């Protein structure tokens, strides 16, 4: 539904050499591409320009209305994000405030539970209910497959894999989700260069499924706890692992959720260790181009929530605090995307400001 956003400015030109400018009304929200109207009162009447500065700079001359001393202009913001608004009268420009520009709602974005970045920089979105798997490119959602609903999506070598709600691991072939395993309570999947699947199972295992279908245990002994660092990963305890990823170093990284840690398994030696510090109730992992591991954690007992980054050297830093973040993806250029399931939003983390910029929303 299209809405018009009106802005009323009063520009009072008194006896001072420079005019005084102030906003009578400054709506704080707008929608990308939707007309947003500004009305400016100038006394005495004078030419004025409305300026908006954000992802780019906009300048719109204000046109006279039938009412003397009133001028108006209409803007269509081309990008979502925060825009600063100002009015120029004569040689003086006065900042009047800011407007948060959102993206329009997209009916395809219904239940976005998980995201992953493709080599092209686009995103794959898995939805929890029986909603389509999506691709987000150029801030638009496109359906790429129908499916049973998924817990987790993972991109390896340009191919998308998914852990379905039915416990089956799938591969996206064209517009079809092809089952690769029988039901095995899969909650997440990662894939190495040899095509081996690493499947997280909630009760405390990571299973490996070879291309020939052979299933072996890689980590965990099926009991809740936190133990085993320095020894065989198959003897270690995990506590409800929710996500897995293959790092730039070829190691397997595990979101050891209830232990609030990231575990690392050296696949050559089979030994397990802990990477970095407390990452909160982590439910999603992504690997950055420099080898850092990004983790999304959810709020528990009023604490935590957001995104952390752990370097290969084990330094953990919180880069976003958010009560609604539940997923993270990192593109090949280092861009960090944040999924917000309950809010039905996918946002870009602005590295300069630390703020979230809308990409799509349902």
Coordinates of C-alpha atoms in Angstrom, one line a residue:
X1 CA 0.0 0.0 0.0
X2 CA 1.5 3.3 -1.1
X3 CA 1.7 6.0 1.5
X4 CA 2.6 9.7 1.1
X5 CA 4.8 11.1 3.8
X6 CA 4.4 14.8 4.4
X7 CA 7.0 17.2 5.8
X8 CA 6.2 20.7 6.8
X9 CA 9.0 23.2 7.3
X10 CA 8.8 26.8 8.5
X11 CA 11.6 29.0 7.3
X12 CA 11.4 32.3 9.1
X13 CA 13.3 35.2 7.6
X14 CA 13.6 37.9 10.2
X15 CA 15.6 41.0 10.4
X16 CA 18.9 39.1 10.7
X17 CA 21.1 38.9 7.7
X18 CA 20.8 35.1 7.6
X19 CA 17.4 33.4 7.5
X20 CA 16.5 31.1 10.4
X21 CA 15.2 27.7 9.4
X22 CA 13.4 25.2 11.5
X23 CA 11.2 22.1 11.0
X24 CA 7.6 22.3 11.9
X25 CA 7.1 18.6 11.2
X26 CA 9.7 16.0 10.4
X27 CA 8.3 12.5 9.9
X28 CA 11.0 10.0 11.0
X29 CA 10.1 7.2 8.6
X30 CA 9.6 6.6 4.9
X31 CA 9.6 3.7 2.4
X32 CA 12.0 3.3 -0.4
X33 CA 10.5 4.3 -3.7
X34 CA 7.3 5.7 -2.2
X35 CA 6.5 9.4 -2.6
X36 CA 7.5 11.5 0.4
X37 CA 6.3 15.1 0.3
X38 CA 8.0 18.2 1.8
X39 CA 6.2 21.5 2.4
X40 CA 8.2 24.5 3.3
X41 CA 7.0 27.9 4.5
X42 CA 9.3 30.8 3.7
X43 CA 8.8 34.2 5.1
X44 CA 9.3 36.5 3.3
X45 CA 8.9 34.3 0.2
X46 CA 12.2 33.1 -1.2
X47 CA 13.6 30.2 -3.2
X48 CA 14.4 27.1 -1.2
X49 CA 15.9 23.7 -1.9
X50 CA 15.2 20.5 0.0
X51 CA 18.3 18.3 0.5
X52 CA 18.6 14.7 1.5
X53 CA 22.0 13.1 2.2
X54 CA 22.4 9.3 2.7
X55 CA 23.7 6.6 0.4
X56 CA 23.7 9.4 -2.2
X57 CA 22.9 13.1 -2.2
X58 CA 19.5 14.4 -3.4
X59 CA 18.6 18.0 -4.0
X60 CA 15.0 19.0 -5.0
X61 CA 13.9 22.6 -5.7
X62 CA 10.8 23.5 -3.7
X63 CA 8.0 24.7 -6.0
X64 CA 5.5 27.4 -5.1
X65 CA 2.0 26.4 -4.1
X66 CA -1.2 28.5 -4.3
X67 CA -0.6 29.7 -0.8
X68 CA 1.9 32.6 -0.7
X69 CA 5.2 31.7 1.0
X70 CA 4.6 28.0 0.8
X71 CA 6.6 25.6 -1.3
X72 CA 6.6 21.9 -1.8
X73 CA 8.6 19.1 -3.3
X74 CA 8.3 15.3 -3.5
X75 CA 11.2 12.8 -3.0
X76 CA 11.4 9.1 -3.8
X77 CA 14.3 7.7 -1.7
X78 CA 16.3 5.3 -4.0
X79 CA 17.9 3.4 -1.1
X80 CA 17.0 2.2 2.3
X81 CA 18.9 3.5 5.3
X82 CA 19.3 6.7 7.3
X83 CA 19.0 10.0 5.4
X84 CA 19.8 13.5 6.8
X85 CA 17.4 16.2 5.8
X86 CA 18.3 19.9 5.3
X87 CA 16.8 23.0 3.7
X88 CA 18.8 25.6 1.8
X89 CA 17.6 29.2 1.6
X90 CA 19.9 31.6 -0.1
X91 CA 23.4 30.7 0.9
X92 CA 22.5 29.1 4.2
X93 CA 21.8 25.4 4.7
X94 CA 20.3 24.2 8.0
X95 CA 20.1 20.5 9.0
X96 CA 16.7 19.6 10.2
X97 CA 16.8 16.0 11.3
X98 CA 16.9 12.5 9.8
X99 CA 14.5 10.0 8.2
X100 CA 14.8 6.2 8.4
X101 CA 13.9 4.8 5.0
X102 CA 12.7 1.2 5.0
X103 CA 12.3 -1.3 2.1
X104 CA 8.8 -2.3 0.9
X105 CA 7.3 -5.5 2.2
X106 CA 7.9 -8.6 0.0
X107 CA 5.2 -11.3 0.1
X108 CA 7.8 -14.0 -0.7
X109 CA 9.6 -13.3 2.6
X110 CA 7.3 -15.3 5.0
X111 CA 9.4 -17.2 7.5
X112 CA 13.2 -16.5 7.0
X113 CA 15.0 -18.7 9.5
X114 CA 18.4 -19.1 7.8
X115 CA 20.7 -17.3 5.3
X116 CA 23.9 -18.0 3.4
X117 CA 26.0 -16.1 0.9
X118 CA 26.7 -17.2 -2.6
X119 CA 30.0 -16.5 -4.4
X120 CA 28.2 -13.8 -6.5
X121 CA 27.3 -11.9 -3.3
X122 CA 23.6 -12.8 -3.5
X123 CA 22.0 -14.5 -0.5
X124 CA 20.1 -17.8 -0.2
X125 CA 17.2 -17.7 2.3
X126 CA 15.7 -20.8 3.8
X127 CA 12.2 -20.5 5.4
X128 CA 11.1 -22.6 8.4
X129 CA 7.6 -23.4 7.2
X130 CA 6.7 -24.9 3.8
X131 CA 7.6 -21.6 2.1
X132 CA 9.9 -21.3 -0.9
X133 CA 13.7 -21.1 -0.7
X134 CA 14.7 -17.7 -1.9
X135 CA 17.5 -15.8 -3.5
X136 CA 18.1 -12.2 -2.6
X137 CA 19.8 -10.3 -5.4
X138 CA 19.8 -6.5 -5.9
X139 CA 17.5 -6.2 -2.8
X140 CA 14.8 -8.3 -4.5
X141 CA 13.6 -11.8 -3.5
X142 CA 13.2 -14.5 -6.1
X143 CA 11.8 -18.0 -5.5
X144 CA 14.4 -20.7 -6.4
X145 CA 12.7 -23.8 -5.1
X146 CA 9.7 -25.1 -3.2
X147 CA 10.5 -27.3 -0.2
X148 CA 9.3 -28.8 3.0
X149 CA 10.7 -26.0 5.1
X150 CA 14.3 -25.9 6.3
X151 CA 16.3 -25.3 9.4
X152 CA 19.6 -24.4 7.7
X153 CA 21.1 -23.5 4.3
X154 CA 24.7 -23.7 3.4
X155 CA 26.6 -22.8 0.2
X156 CA 29.7 -24.7 -0.9
X157 CA 31.3 -24.2 -4.3
X158 CA 28.3 -22.3 -5.5
X159 CA 25.9 -25.2 -4.7
X160 CA 23.2 -24.8 -2.0
X161 CA 22.6 -27.5 0.6
X162 CA 19.8 -27.5 3.1
X163 CA 18.9 -29.3 6.3
X164 CA 15.1 -29.8 6.1
X165 CA 12.6 -29.8 8.9
X166 CA 12.0 -33.5 8.1
X167 CA 15.6 -34.2 9.2
X168 CA 16.8 -34.9 5.6
X169 CA 19.8 -33.2 3.9
X170 CA 19.0 -31.8 0.5
X171 CA 21.0 -30.3 -2.4
X172 CA 19.5 -27.7 -4.7
X173 CA 19.6 -28.9 -8.3
X174 CA 18.1 -26.2 -10.5
X175 CA 14.8 -25.5 -8.9
X176 CA 14.6 -28.9 -7.1
X177 CA 15.7 -29.9 -3.6
X178 CA 17.2 -33.4 -4.1
X179 CA 17.4 -35.5 -1.0
X180 CA 20.9 -36.7 -0.2
X181 CA 20.2 -38.6 3.1
X182 CA 17.4 -40.4 4.8
X183 CA 15.8 -38.7 7.8
X184 CA 18.6 -38.3 10.4
X185 CA 17.4 -35.4 12.6
X186 CA 19.6 -33.0 10.7
X187 CA 19.5 -29.4 12.1
X188 CA 22.4 -28.0 10.0
X189 CA 24.9 -29.1 7.3
X190 CA 28.3 -28.1 6.0
X191 CA 30.1 -29.5 3.0
X192 CA 33.8 -29.9 2.3
X193 CA 35.6 -29.8 -1.1
X194 CA 35.4 -33.6 -1.4
X195 CA 31.6 -33.5 -1.1
X196 CA 31.4 -34.9 2.4
X197 CA 28.4 -33.7 4.4
X198 CA 28.9 -32.7 8.1
X199 CA 25.5 -32.9 9.8
X200 CA 24.7 -31.4 13.1
X201 CA 22.3 -33.4 15.2
X202 CA 20.7 -31.7 18.2
X203 CA 21.2 -34.4 20.8
X204 CA 25.0 -34.0 20.6
X205 CA 26.6 -35.4 17.5
X206 CA 28.2 -34.2 14.3
X207 CA 27.9 -36.9 11.6
X208 CA 29.8 -37.2 8.4
X209 CA 28.0 -38.5 5.3
X210 CA 30.4 -39.5 2.6
X211 CA 29.4 -39.2 -1.1
X212 CA 28.8 -43.0 -1.2
X213 CA 26.3 -42.6 1.7
X214 CA 28.6 -44.0 4.5
X215 CA 27.8 -42.4 7.8
X216 CA 30.4 -41.9 10.6
X217 CA 30.6 -39.8 13.7
X218 CA 33.0 -36.8 13.6
X219 CA 32.3 -35.2 16.9
X220 CA 30.3 -35.7 20.0
X221 CA 29.4 -38.7 22.1
X222 CA 25.7 -38.0 22.3
X223 CA 25.7 -36.7 25.8
X224 CA 25.1 -33.1 27.0
X225 CA 28.2 -31.4 28.4
X226 CA 31.4 -29.5 27.7
X227 CA 34.5 -31.7 27.6
X228 CA 37.1 -33.3 25.4
X229 CA 39.3 -30.4 24.2
X230 CA 42.7 -31.6 23.1
X231 CA 41.5 -35.1 22.5
X232 CA 39.5 -37.1 19.9
X233 CA 36.4 -35.2 18.9
X234 CA 34.4 -38.4 18.9
X235 CA 34.9 -38.6 22.7
X236 CA 34.0 -35.0 23.4
X237 CA 30.7 -33.7 24.8
X238 CA 28.6 -31.1 22.9
X239 CA 25.5 -29.4 24.2
X240 CA 22.8 -29.0 21.5
X241 CA 24.9 -28.0 18.4
X242 CA 22.8 -25.8 16.1
X243 CA 25.2 -24.9 13.2
X244 CA 28.4 -26.1 11.4
X245 CA 30.7 -24.6 8.9
X246 CA 33.9 -25.5 7.1
X247 CA 36.6 -22.8 7.7
X248 CA 39.2 -21.4 5.3
X249 CA 41.7 -23.6 7.0
X250 CA 39.7 -26.8 6.2
X251 CA 38.7 -27.3 9.8
X252 CA 35.1 -28.0 10.9
X253 CA 33.6 -25.3 13.2
X254 CA 30.6 -26.2 15.4
X255 CA 28.1 -23.9 17.1
X256 CA 28.2 -25.5 20.6
X257 CA 25.0 -23.7 21.5
X258 CA 24.3 -24.3 25.1
X259 CA 28.1 -24.1 26.0
X260 CA 28.2 -20.7 24.4
X261 CA 31.3 -21.6 22.5
X262 CA 32.6 -22.4 19.0
X263 CA 34.3 -25.7 18.8
X264 CA 36.9 -26.5 16.1
X265 CA 37.7 -30.0 14.8
X266 CA 40.9 -30.6 12.9
X267 CA 39.6 -33.0 10.3
X268 CA 43.1 -34.3 9.6
X269 CA 43.8 -35.4 13.2
X270 CA 40.3 -35.6 14.5
X271 CA 41.1 -33.5 17.6
X272 CA 38.7 -31.0 19.0
X273 CA 39.4 -27.6 20.6
X274 CA 37.6 -24.4 21.6
X275 CA 38.0 -21.3 19.5
X276 CA 37.9 -17.9 21.2
X277 CA 35.6 -16.9 24.1
X278 CA 32.0 -16.7 25.0
X279 CA 29.8 -16.2 21.9
X280 CA 26.5 -16.5 23.7
X281 CA 23.7 -18.9 22.8
X282 CA 25.0 -19.3 19.3
X283 CA 22.7 -20.6 16.6
X284 CA 24.4 -19.7 13.3
X285 CA 27.9 -19.6 11.9
X286 CA 29.5 -18.0 8.9
X287 CA 33.1 -17.8 7.6
X288 CA 34.5 -14.5 6.6
X289 CA 37.0 -14.0 3.7
X290 CA 39.9 -13.6 6.2
X291 CA 39.0 -16.8 8.0
X292 CA 37.2 -15.2 11.0
X293 CA 34.2 -17.1 12.3
X294 CA 31.0 -15.0 12.7
X295 CA 28.3 -16.2 15.1
X296 CA 24.7 -15.1 15.6
X297 CA 23.5 -15.6 19.2
X298 CA 20.0 -15.2 20.7
X299 CA 18.8 -13.6 23.9
X300 CA 18.7 -15.8 27.0
X301 CA 17.4 -14.5 30.4
X302 CA 17.6 -11.0 29.0
X303 CA 21.3 -11.2 28.1
X304 CA 23.2 -11.6 24.8
X305 CA 21.8 -11.4 21.3
X306 CA 23.6 -10.2 18.2
X307 CA 26.7 -11.0 16.2
X308 CA 30.3 -11.8 17.3
X309 CA 33.4 -12.2 15.2
X310 CA 36.2 -14.6 16.3
X311 CA 39.6 -14.3 14.5
X312 CA 41.7 -17.3 13.6
X313 CA 43.9 -16.3 16.5
X314 CA 40.9 -16.8 18.9
X315 CA 40.0 -13.2 19.7
X316 CA 36.2 -12.8 20.1
X317 CA 34.6 -9.4 19.6
X318 CA 30.9 -8.5 19.6
X319 CA 30.2 -6.4 16.5
X320 CA 26.4 -6.1 16.9
X321 CA 24.0 -6.2 19.7
X322 CA 20.5 -7.2 18.6
X323 CA 17.7 -8.9 20.5
X324 CA 16.2 -10.2 17.2
X325 CA 19.2 -11.5 15.3
X326 CA 19.2 -15.3 14.7
X327 CA 21.3 -15.8 11.6
X328 CA 24.5 -14.4 9.9
X329 CA 26.0 -14.7 6.4
X330 CA 29.3 -13.1 5.2
X331 CA 29.8 -12.4 1.5
X332 CA 33.1 -12.7 -0.3
X333 CA 33.7 -9.0 0.0
X334 CA 33.3 -9.1 3.8
X335 CA 29.8 -7.7 3.8
X336 CA 27.9 -9.1 6.9
X337 CA 24.2 -9.8 6.6
X338 CA 21.9 -10.4 9.6
X339 CA 18.8 -12.5 9.6
X340 CA 15.9 -11.5 12.0
X341 CA 13.4 -14.4 11.9
X342 CA 10.6 -13.0 14.0
X343 CA 10.8 -9.6 12.4
X344 CA 11.0 -11.2 9.0
X345 CA 13.9 -9.1 8.0
X346 CA 17.3 -9.5 6.4
X347 CA 19.7 -6.5 7.0
X348 CA 23.2 -5.4 6.1
X349 CA 25.5 -4.5 8.9
X350 CA 27.0 -1.1 7.9
X351 CA 30.7 -1.5 8.9
X352 CA 31.2 2.3 9.2
X353 CA 28.3 3.0 11.5
X354 CA 27.6 -0.4 13.1
X355 CA 23.9 0.1 12.2
X356 CA 21.7 -2.3 10.3
X357 CA 20.5 -1.3 6.8
X358 CA 17.3 -3.0 5.5
X359 CA 17.7 -5.4 2.5
X360 CA 14.4 -7.2 2.4
X361 CA 11.4 -7.6 4.8
X362 CA 8.3 -9.6 4.9

